[in-house]
Every structure is written in C-alpha cells, then in structure tokens.
Short mmCIF file of C-alpha atoms and ligand atoms in Angstrom, two decimals:
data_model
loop_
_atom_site.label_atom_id
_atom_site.label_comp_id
_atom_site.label_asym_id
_atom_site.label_seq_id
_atom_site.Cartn_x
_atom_site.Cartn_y
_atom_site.Cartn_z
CA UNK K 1 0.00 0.00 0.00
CA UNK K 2 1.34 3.48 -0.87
CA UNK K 3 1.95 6.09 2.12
CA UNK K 4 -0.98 8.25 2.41
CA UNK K 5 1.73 11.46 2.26
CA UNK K 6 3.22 9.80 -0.52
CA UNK K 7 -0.34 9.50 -2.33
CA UNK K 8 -1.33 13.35 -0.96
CA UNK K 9 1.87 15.02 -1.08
CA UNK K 10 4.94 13.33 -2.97
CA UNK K 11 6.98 16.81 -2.80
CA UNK K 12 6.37 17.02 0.86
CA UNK K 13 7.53 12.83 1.29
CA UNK K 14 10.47 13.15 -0.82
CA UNK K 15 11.47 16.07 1.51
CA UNK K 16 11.06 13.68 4.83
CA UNK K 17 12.34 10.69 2.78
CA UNK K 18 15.78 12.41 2.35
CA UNK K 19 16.06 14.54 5.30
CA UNK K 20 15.97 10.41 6.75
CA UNK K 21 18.94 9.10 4.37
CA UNK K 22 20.68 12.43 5.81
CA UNK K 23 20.07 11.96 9.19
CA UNK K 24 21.14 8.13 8.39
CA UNK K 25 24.01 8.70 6.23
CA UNK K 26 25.87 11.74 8.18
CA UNK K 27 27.66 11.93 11.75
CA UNK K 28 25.62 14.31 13.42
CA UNK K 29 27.57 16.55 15.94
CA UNK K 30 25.56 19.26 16.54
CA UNK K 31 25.53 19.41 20.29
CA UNK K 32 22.02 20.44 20.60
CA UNK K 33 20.38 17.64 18.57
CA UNK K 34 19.58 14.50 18.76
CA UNK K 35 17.79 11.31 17.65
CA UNK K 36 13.99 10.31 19.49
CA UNK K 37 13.26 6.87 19.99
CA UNK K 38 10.17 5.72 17.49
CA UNK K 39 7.87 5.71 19.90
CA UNK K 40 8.41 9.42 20.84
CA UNK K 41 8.26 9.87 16.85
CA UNK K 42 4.65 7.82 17.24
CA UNK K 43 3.25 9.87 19.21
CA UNK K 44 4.53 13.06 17.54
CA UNK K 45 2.49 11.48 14.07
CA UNK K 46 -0.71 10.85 16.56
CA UNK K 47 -4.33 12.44 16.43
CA UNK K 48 -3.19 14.32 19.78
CA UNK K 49 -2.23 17.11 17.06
CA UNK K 50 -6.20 17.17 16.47
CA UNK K 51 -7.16 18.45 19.73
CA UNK K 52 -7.49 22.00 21.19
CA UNK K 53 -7.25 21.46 24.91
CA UNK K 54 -6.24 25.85 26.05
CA UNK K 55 -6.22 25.34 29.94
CA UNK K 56 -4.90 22.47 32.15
CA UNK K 57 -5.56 19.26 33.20
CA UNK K 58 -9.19 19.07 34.34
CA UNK K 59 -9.90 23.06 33.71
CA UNK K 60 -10.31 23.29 30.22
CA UNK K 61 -11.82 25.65 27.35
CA UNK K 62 -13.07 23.18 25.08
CA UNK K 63 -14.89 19.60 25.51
CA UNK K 64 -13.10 16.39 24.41
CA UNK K 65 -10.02 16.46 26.74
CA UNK K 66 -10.08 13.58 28.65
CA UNK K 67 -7.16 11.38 26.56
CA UNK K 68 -5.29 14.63 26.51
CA UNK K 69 -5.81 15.21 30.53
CA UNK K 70 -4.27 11.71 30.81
CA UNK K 71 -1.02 12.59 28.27
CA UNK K 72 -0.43 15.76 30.29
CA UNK K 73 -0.94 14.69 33.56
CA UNK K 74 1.71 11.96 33.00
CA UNK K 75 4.08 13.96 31.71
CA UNK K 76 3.64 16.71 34.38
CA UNK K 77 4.08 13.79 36.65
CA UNK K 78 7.14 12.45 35.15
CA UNK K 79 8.93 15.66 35.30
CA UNK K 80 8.25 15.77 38.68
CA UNK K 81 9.48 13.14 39.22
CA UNK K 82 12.59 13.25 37.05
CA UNK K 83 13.83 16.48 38.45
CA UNK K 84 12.78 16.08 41.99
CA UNK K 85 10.93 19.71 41.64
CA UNK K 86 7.22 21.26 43.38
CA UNK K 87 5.88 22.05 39.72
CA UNK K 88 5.78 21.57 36.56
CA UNK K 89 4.44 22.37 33.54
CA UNK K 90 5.00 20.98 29.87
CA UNK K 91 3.35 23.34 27.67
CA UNK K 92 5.74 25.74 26.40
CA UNK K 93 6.45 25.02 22.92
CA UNK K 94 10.21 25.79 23.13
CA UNK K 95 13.03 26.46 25.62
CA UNK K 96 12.66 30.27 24.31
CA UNK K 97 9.02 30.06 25.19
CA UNK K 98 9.99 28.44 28.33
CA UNK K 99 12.00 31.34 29.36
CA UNK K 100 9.69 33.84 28.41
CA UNK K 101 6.80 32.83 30.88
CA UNK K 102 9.17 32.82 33.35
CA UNK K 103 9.85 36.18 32.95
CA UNK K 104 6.66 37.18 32.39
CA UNK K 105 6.02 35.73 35.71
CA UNK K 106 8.69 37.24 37.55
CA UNK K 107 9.58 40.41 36.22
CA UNK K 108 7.92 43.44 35.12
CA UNK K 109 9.38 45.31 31.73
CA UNK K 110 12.37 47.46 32.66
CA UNK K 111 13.61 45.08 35.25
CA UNK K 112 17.13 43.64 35.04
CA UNK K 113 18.20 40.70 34.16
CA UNK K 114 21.71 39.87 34.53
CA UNK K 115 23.00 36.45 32.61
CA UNK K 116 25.70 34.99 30.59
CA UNK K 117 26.68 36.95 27.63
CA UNK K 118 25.66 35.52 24.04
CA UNK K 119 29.08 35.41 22.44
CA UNK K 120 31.01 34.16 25.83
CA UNK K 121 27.99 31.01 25.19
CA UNK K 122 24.96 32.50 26.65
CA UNK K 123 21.05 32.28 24.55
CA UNK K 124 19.48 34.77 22.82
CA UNK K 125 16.40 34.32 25.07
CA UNK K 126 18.60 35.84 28.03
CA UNK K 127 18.26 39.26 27.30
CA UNK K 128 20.16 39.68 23.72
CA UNK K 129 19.37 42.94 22.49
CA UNK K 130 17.84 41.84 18.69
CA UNK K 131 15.68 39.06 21.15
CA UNK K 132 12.37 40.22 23.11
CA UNK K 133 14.11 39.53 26.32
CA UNK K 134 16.59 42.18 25.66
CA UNK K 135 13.93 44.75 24.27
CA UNK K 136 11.76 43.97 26.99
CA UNK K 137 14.29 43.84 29.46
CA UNK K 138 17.80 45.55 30.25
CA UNK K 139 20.16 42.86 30.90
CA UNK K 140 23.60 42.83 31.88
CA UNK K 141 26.35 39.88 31.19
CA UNK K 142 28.71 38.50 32.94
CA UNK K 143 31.32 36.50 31.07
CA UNK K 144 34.26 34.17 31.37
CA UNK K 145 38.15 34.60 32.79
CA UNK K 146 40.26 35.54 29.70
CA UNK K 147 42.58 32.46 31.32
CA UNK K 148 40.46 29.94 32.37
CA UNK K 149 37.55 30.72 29.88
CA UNK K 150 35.41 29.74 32.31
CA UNK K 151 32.85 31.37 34.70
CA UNK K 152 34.16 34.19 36.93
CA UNK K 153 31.96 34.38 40.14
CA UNK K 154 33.70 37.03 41.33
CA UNK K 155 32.61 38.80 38.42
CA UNK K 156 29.55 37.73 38.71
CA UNK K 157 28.47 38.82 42.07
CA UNK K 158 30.17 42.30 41.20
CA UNK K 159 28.08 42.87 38.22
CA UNK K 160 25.58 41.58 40.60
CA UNK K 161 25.67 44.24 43.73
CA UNK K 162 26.17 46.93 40.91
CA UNK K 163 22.90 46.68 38.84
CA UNK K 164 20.89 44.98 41.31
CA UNK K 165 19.28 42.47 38.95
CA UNK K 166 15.35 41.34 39.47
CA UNK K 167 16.75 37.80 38.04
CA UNK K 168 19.73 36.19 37.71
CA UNK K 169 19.82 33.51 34.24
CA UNK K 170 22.64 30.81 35.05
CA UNK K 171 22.99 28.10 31.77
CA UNK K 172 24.49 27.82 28.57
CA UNK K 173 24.41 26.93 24.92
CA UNK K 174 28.31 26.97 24.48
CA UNK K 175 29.77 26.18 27.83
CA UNK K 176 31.36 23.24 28.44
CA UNK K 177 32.01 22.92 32.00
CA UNK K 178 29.49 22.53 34.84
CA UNK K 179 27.62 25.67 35.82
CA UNK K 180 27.76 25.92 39.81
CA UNK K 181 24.21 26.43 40.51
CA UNK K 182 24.93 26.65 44.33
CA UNK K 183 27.68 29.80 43.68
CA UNK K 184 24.36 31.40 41.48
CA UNK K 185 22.26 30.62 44.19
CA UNK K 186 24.46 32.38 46.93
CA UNK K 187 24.67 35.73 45.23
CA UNK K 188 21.24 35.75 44.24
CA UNK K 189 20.27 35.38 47.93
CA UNK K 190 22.62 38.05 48.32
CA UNK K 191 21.04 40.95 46.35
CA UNK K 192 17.60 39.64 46.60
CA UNK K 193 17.29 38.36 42.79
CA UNK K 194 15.56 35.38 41.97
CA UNK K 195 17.32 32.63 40.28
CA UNK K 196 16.60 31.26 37.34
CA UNK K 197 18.13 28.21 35.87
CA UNK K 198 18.49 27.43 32.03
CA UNK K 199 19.25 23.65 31.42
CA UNK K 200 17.91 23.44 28.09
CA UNK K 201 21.76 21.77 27.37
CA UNK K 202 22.40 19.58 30.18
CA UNK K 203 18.94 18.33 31.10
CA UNK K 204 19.39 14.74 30.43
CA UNK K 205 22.88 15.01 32.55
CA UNK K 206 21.32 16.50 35.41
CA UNK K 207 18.24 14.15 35.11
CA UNK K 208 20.83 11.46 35.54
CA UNK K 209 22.14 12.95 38.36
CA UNK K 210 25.59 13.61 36.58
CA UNK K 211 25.22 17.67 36.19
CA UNK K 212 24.89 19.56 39.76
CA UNK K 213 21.50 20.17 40.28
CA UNK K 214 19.75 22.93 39.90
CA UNK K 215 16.15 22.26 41.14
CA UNK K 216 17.15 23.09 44.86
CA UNK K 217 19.14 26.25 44.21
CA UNK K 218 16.70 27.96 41.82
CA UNK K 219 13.13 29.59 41.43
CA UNK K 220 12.80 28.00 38.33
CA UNK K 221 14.59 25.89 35.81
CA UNK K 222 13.64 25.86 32.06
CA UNK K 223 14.62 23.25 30.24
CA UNK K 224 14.35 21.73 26.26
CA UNK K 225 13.30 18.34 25.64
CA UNK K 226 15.28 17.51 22.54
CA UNK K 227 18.71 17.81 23.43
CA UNK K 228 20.23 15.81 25.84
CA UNK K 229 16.55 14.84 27.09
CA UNK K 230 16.42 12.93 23.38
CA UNK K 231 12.50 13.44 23.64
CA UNK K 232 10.61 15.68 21.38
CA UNK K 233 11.39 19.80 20.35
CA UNK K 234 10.33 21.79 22.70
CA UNK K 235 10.14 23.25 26.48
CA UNK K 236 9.58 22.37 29.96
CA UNK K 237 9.57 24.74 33.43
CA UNK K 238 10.16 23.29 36.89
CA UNK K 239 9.13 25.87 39.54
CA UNK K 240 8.77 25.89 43.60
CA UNK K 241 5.42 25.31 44.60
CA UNK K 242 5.38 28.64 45.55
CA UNK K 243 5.29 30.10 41.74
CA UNK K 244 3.53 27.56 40.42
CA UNK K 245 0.11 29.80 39.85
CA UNK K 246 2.49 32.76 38.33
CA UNK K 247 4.27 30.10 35.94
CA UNK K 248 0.74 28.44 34.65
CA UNK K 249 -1.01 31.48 33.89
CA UNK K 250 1.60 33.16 32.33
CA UNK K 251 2.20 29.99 29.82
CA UNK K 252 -1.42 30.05 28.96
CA UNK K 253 -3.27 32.50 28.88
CA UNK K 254 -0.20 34.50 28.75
CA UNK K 255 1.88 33.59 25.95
CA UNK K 256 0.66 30.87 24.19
CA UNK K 257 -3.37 29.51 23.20
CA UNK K 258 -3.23 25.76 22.41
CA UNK K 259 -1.04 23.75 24.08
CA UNK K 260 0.55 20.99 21.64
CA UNK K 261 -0.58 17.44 22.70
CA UNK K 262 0.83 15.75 20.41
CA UNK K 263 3.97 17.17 21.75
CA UNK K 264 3.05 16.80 25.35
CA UNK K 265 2.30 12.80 24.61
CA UNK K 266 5.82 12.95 23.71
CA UNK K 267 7.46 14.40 26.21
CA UNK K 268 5.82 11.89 28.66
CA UNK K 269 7.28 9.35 26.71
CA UNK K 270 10.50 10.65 27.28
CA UNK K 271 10.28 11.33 30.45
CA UNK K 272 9.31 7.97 31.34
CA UNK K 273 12.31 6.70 29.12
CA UNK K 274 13.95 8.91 31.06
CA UNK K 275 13.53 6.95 33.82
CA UNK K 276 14.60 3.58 32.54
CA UNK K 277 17.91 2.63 33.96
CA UNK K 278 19.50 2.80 30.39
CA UNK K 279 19.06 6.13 30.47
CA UNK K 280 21.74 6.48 33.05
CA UNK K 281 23.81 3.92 30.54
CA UNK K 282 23.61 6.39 28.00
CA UNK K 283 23.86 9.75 29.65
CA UNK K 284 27.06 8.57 31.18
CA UNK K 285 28.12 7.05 27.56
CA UNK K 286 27.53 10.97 26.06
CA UNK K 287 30.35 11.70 28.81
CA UNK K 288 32.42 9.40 28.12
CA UNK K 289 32.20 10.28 23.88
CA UNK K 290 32.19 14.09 25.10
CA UNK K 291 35.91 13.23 26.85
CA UNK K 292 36.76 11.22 23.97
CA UNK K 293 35.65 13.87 21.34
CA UNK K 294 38.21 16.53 23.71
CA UNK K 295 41.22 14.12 23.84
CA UNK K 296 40.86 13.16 20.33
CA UNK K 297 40.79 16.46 18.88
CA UNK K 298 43.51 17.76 21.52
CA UNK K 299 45.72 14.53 20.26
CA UNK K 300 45.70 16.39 17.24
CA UNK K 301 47.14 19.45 17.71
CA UNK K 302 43.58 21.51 18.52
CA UNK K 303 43.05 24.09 21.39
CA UNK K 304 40.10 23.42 23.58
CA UNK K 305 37.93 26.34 24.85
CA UNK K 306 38.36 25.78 28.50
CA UNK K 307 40.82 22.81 28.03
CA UNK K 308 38.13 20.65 27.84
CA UNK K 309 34.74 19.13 28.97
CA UNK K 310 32.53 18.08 31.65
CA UNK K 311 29.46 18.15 29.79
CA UNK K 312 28.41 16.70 26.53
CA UNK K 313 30.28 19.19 24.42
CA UNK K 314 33.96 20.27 23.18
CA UNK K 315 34.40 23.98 21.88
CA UNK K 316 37.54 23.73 19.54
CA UNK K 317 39.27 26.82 18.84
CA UNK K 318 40.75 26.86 14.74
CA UNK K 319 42.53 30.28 15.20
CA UNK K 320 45.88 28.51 15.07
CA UNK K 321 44.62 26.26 12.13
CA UNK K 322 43.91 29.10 9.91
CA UNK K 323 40.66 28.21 9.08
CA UNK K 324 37.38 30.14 10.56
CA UNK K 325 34.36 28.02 12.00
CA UNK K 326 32.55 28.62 9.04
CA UNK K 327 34.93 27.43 6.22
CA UNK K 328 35.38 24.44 8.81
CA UNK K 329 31.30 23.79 9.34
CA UNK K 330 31.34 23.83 5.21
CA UNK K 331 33.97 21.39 4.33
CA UNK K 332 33.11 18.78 7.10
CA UNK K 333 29.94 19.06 5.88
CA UNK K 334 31.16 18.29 1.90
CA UNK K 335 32.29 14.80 3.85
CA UNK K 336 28.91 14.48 5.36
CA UNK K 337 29.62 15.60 9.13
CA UNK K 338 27.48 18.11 10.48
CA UNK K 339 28.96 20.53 13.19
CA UNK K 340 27.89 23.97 13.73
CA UNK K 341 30.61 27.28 13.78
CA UNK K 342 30.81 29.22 16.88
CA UNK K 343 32.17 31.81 18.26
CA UNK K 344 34.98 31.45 21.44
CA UNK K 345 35.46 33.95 24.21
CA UNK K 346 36.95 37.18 23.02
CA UNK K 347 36.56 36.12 19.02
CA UNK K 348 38.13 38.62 17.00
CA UNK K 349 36.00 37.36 14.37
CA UNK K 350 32.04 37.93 13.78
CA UNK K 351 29.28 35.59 14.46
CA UNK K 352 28.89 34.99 11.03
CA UNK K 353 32.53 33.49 10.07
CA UNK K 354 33.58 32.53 14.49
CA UNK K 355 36.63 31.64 15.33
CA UNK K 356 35.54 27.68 16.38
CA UNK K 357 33.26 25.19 16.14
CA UNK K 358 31.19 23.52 18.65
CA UNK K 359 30.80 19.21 18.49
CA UNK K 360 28.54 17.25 20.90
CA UNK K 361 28.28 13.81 21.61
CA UNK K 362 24.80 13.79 22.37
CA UNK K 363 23.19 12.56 18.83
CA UNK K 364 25.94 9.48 17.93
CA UNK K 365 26.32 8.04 21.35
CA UNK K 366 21.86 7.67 20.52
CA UNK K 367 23.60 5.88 17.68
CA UNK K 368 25.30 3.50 20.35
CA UNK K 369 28.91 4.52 18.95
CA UNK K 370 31.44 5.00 21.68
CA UNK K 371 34.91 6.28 23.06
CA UNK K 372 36.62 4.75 19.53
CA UNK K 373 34.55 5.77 17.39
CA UNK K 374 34.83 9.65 18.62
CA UNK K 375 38.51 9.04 18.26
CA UNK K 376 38.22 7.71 14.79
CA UNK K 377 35.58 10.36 14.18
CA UNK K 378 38.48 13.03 15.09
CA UNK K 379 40.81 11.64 12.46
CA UNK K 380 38.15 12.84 10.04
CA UNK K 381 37.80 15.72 11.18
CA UNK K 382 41.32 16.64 11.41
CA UNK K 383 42.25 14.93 7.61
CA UNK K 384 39.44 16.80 6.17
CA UNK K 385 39.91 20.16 7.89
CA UNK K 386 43.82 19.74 6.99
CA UNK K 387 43.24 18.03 3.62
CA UNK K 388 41.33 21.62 2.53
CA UNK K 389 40.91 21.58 -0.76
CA UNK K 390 42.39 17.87 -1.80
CA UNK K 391 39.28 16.08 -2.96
CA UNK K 392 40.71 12.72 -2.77
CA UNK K 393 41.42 12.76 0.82
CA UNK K 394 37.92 14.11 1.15
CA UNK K 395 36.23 11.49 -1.01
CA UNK K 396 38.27 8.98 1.42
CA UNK K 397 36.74 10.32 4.35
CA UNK K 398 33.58 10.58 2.93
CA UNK K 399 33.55 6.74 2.36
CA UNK K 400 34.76 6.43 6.20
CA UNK K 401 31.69 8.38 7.25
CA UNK K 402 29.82 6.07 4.84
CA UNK K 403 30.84 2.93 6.73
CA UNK K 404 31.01 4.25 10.35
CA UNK K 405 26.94 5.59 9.67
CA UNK K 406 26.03 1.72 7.76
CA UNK K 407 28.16 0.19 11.11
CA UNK K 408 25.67 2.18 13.20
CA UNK K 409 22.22 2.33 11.98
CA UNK K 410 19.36 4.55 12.37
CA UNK K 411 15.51 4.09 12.33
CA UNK K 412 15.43 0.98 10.78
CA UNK K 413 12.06 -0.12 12.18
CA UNK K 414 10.01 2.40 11.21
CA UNK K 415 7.68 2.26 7.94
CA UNK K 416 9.18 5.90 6.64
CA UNK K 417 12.43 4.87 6.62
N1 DSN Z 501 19.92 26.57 19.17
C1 DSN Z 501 20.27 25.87 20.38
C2 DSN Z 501 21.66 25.36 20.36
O1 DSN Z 501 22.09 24.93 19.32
O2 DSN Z 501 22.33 25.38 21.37
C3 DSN Z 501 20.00 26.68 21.58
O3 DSN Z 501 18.67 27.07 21.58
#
C-alpha cells in the first residue's frame, strides 16, 4: 500500500524521505540535537495534534479532553518526578518560550536581568538585544576569565551588587564545563534576585544525576526536551510550589493559546524513558564520547575552549589552524559531518565566520557509537579540515563516514524509513 503522504503530497515525502537518508548517512555533531526513539516519533504522528485542549488538566476551554488530561498529567508527573521539583508544567512550545513565561512571571518590563553573555555562550532568550528579552528587558552579562575561559563568580556577584538584577539567568548553549548552581544561588540570595536556571543543554545530565543540580538552588529551571533529554522539540519549566500559579497562567493564557498534545504525549514518553535505567547507561556514555571527542581532537594538535569538557560538548578553537568556523562547518559538511561554527570567548571574528566550532556527543552516542569511534571520528575531522581543498582525501573520508553511519544504523524499524 502506498503512504498516504506519498499519495497526498509526494513533494512534501520526498522532503522527509531524504532529510531520513541524511540523518542516516551523516555523523551528526551538533551538540544540541539529537535522535527520538520511534515511539516518541509515534506519538509526535498521533491524532493528539487534532485536539485544542487551552487550559490544564481538568480546567479546560473546550470539551473532548479527557485522553489529553491523561497525556499531560503523565508527563507533568514524570517531570516531577525526574527532576525532583514542586511544579511543573509541559506546555511551552520551546526552551525560548519556556523562558519567556518565566519572565513574564517574575519580572515586570524594565527590570534587570543579569545572565551569561551571548558570544562568551549564553542564549538569545537571556536578554540579547535583537531578542524580546533584551527589548523587553535591560540585561547585563557576565562572562568568562580571559585564562580559564570559564565562569568568573567574582565577576559575577560584582556585576551583581552593581545593577541589582530582578533575576539572575545561570545556563548555557556553548559552555562546556558545569555551571555551579549553588555559587548562582548564593549571590542571588545576596542581592535579593531570583534565580533562574536554564538547562535546556544539560537536562538529560542533570536528570541522571551527573550535572549539579539545579532544582534546589533555583526559582525556576527551564529546560528543552530535545537535546540531551532525546525526547521531542520543545520546552519544559520546573518551579517551587510557591510560583507555580504565576508560571501556569503566564504559559497560557499568557503567551501561548493551544497547548501541543501531540507534543506533550511525547514528552511523557521521554520522560518515562527517562527513567529507565539505560538512560543512566547512556547519559554517562555521552560523557564518556564528550571526553573522547576533547582528547581526540587535543591529540591532534587543537586548542580546547576551557581545556576541555565536563558536559556533553567540546568547543575547539581553529585560530591557530587558519581556518574560521565557518569554512570548517562547510567542508566537514562536503564529507557528510554536520557541526555547527561558533564563536569562542573574546573572538576577534564575527558571528557569522567565528573563530571555532562547537561538536557534541549527544546525537551518535543515541547511535550507540562510543569512546573509539569519537577518536576515529576526530581523524576525520582533522584529515578533512587539513586536507582543505584535496578532494581525494575528502572522497576517502567521505567513504569512512559512509561505513562508520552503515556500522551504526538509524531508524530501521520504522515504515518511513
Ligand atoms: N539553538 C540551540 C543550540 O544549538 O544550542 C540553543 O537554543
């Protein structure tokens, strides 16, 4: 029997059928992505998507929402659970979204927020000036030790006592050491801020208890579900009991209508996968690939941002390579491995060229490779970003990346692919 896309829409399943092969044919290093099990990627294809359900659990605008209660009361559940917080709620649609609420719930326009500056590996969402948190809100950054290239609290609690911040944003999207929630935690108490953690990265780490947690040091704590989580795009808030009310009403009504239950099926599933003890297997594996990533590319002759990881992420600096991030994100992807460019602490260079590249472990350790494949993977790397222009040596590699993806399979089960 044909596919009923294939039958409505063959443009559309031609687009899905090869964005498959590419997720099944490439090594996927983008440290913020990952690969959902197919029973998260069930429920994302279900007739949850059908159903308006604006409210929560058992309050509700519209008739109909008892399967839907069910879906979001597990996953509110689950997250509980998970994270060991008062509240939760699963509704926002992203990890910007996320953050939003929480400042609509805790700040008033024109208060401060003071967080980690975008270009030392902070989010857009926490207060960059092109971003509605920064146009809503002045914000002020703290950054990292020109030496150490990592988080300064001394800095931190200056910048702190000076501007007197409403909220304080700890978390990262380019950081690869452990953010000290406790150190956030003291200097918010400090100058009366309240503390808000972003774990959008790390979630899956802390949920297997190998990240500090932030639940007890924090107001709140946003966090993705698609990155280290591996569940489905999109955002989650943990909150004490005590802002629970503030959070919820701010999510809906106050920033979004419909809630996505297709989505929120999802993330239960996750959650509850989440709680399987292979989860632990496998958050400890992305570690382990992380380290293996750092020494492999450090083996090689490559500067680490920091010196390394603790996380699920390397930042490689290419200034003594002679090649920017983005001329490095274009021929690794010619071979068929996908990294993104990014910028490193005091880049001379502009976001749109960076002077390194960012790697993750998250999405092929899904792909059960381990500690030699990451060191095999860095031999690619390194050929291909010395090799430059030689398209033999890249038509080698290629054939490498080939094998290693054919060695490792993805989705093979499901009908699609
Ligand atoms: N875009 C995400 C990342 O790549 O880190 C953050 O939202």
């Amino acid at each position: 029997m044909l596919s009923p896309l294939l039958q409505v829409d063959p443009e559309v399943f031609d687009a899905i059928s090869s964005e498959v092969r590419r997720q099944q044919t490439t090594l996927e290093l983008i440290a913020s992505e990952n690969f959902v099990s197919l029973a998260v990627l069930e429920a994302l294809g279900s007739v949850m998507t059908n159903k308006y359900a604006e409210g929560y659990p058992g309050a509700r605008y519209y008739g109909g929402c008892e399967w839907v209660d069910v879906a979001e009361r597990l996953a509110i559940a689950r997250a509980k659970e998970v994270f060991g917080a008062e509240h939760a709620n699963v509704q926002p649609h992203s990890g910007t979204q996320a953050n939003m609420a929480v400042y609509f719930a805790m700040l008033e326009p024109g208060d401060t927020i003071l967080s980690m500056k975008l270009d030392m590996g902070g989010h857009l969402s926490h207060g960059y000036k092109k971003n509605f948190s920064g146009r809503a809100y002045p914000a002020v950054f703290y950054g990292v030790n020109r030496e150490t290239e990592q988080i300064e609290f001394d800095e931190v609690r200056a910048l702190a006592k000076e501007h007197r911040p409403k909220i304080i944003v700890c978390g990262a999207s380019a950081y690869s050491r452990i953010i000290h929630f406790s150190r956030f935690a003291e200097i918010a108490r400090e100058v009366g801020a309240y503390l808000m953690a972003d774990i959008a990265h790390v979630a899956g780490l802390v949920a297997a208890k190998l990240h500090p947690d932030p639940v007890p040091h924090c107001d709140v704590v946003t966090a993705t579900t698609h990155k280290t989580m591996r569940g489905p795009r999109g955002g989650i808030i943990l909150a004490r009991q005590e802002f629970a009310k503030k959070v919820d009403s701010q999510v809906f009504p106050g920033m979004q209508g419909g809630p996505l239950m297709h989505v929120i099926a999802a993330k239960a599933i996750a959650l509850k996968e989440a709680m399987a003890p292979d989860f632990l297997t496998y958050q400890e594996q992305i570690m382990k690939n992380a380290r293996a990533l750092a020494l492999g590319m450090e083996n090689r002759g490559y500067r680490l941002v920091t010196g390394g990881t603790d996380n699920h992420m390397v930042l490689v600096d290419l200034s003594g390579s002679g090649l920017t991030g983005r001329r490095a994100t274009e021929l690794l992807e010619s071979v068929d491995i996908t990294v993104n460019k990014n910028l490193i602490p005091f880049d001379q260079k502009p976001p749109s060229e960076a002077s390194g590249i960012r790697i993750g472990s998250p999405a092929l350790t899904s792909r059960r490779m381990r500690e030699p494949e990451m060191d095999l993977i860095c031999d690619l790397i390194h050929k291909t970003l010395t090799a430059d222009k030689d398209q033999a040596v890249h038509a080698k590699v290629k054939i490498q990346v080939r094998d290693l993806c054919e060695a490792y399979p993805l989705y093979q089960r499901s009908y699609h692919m």
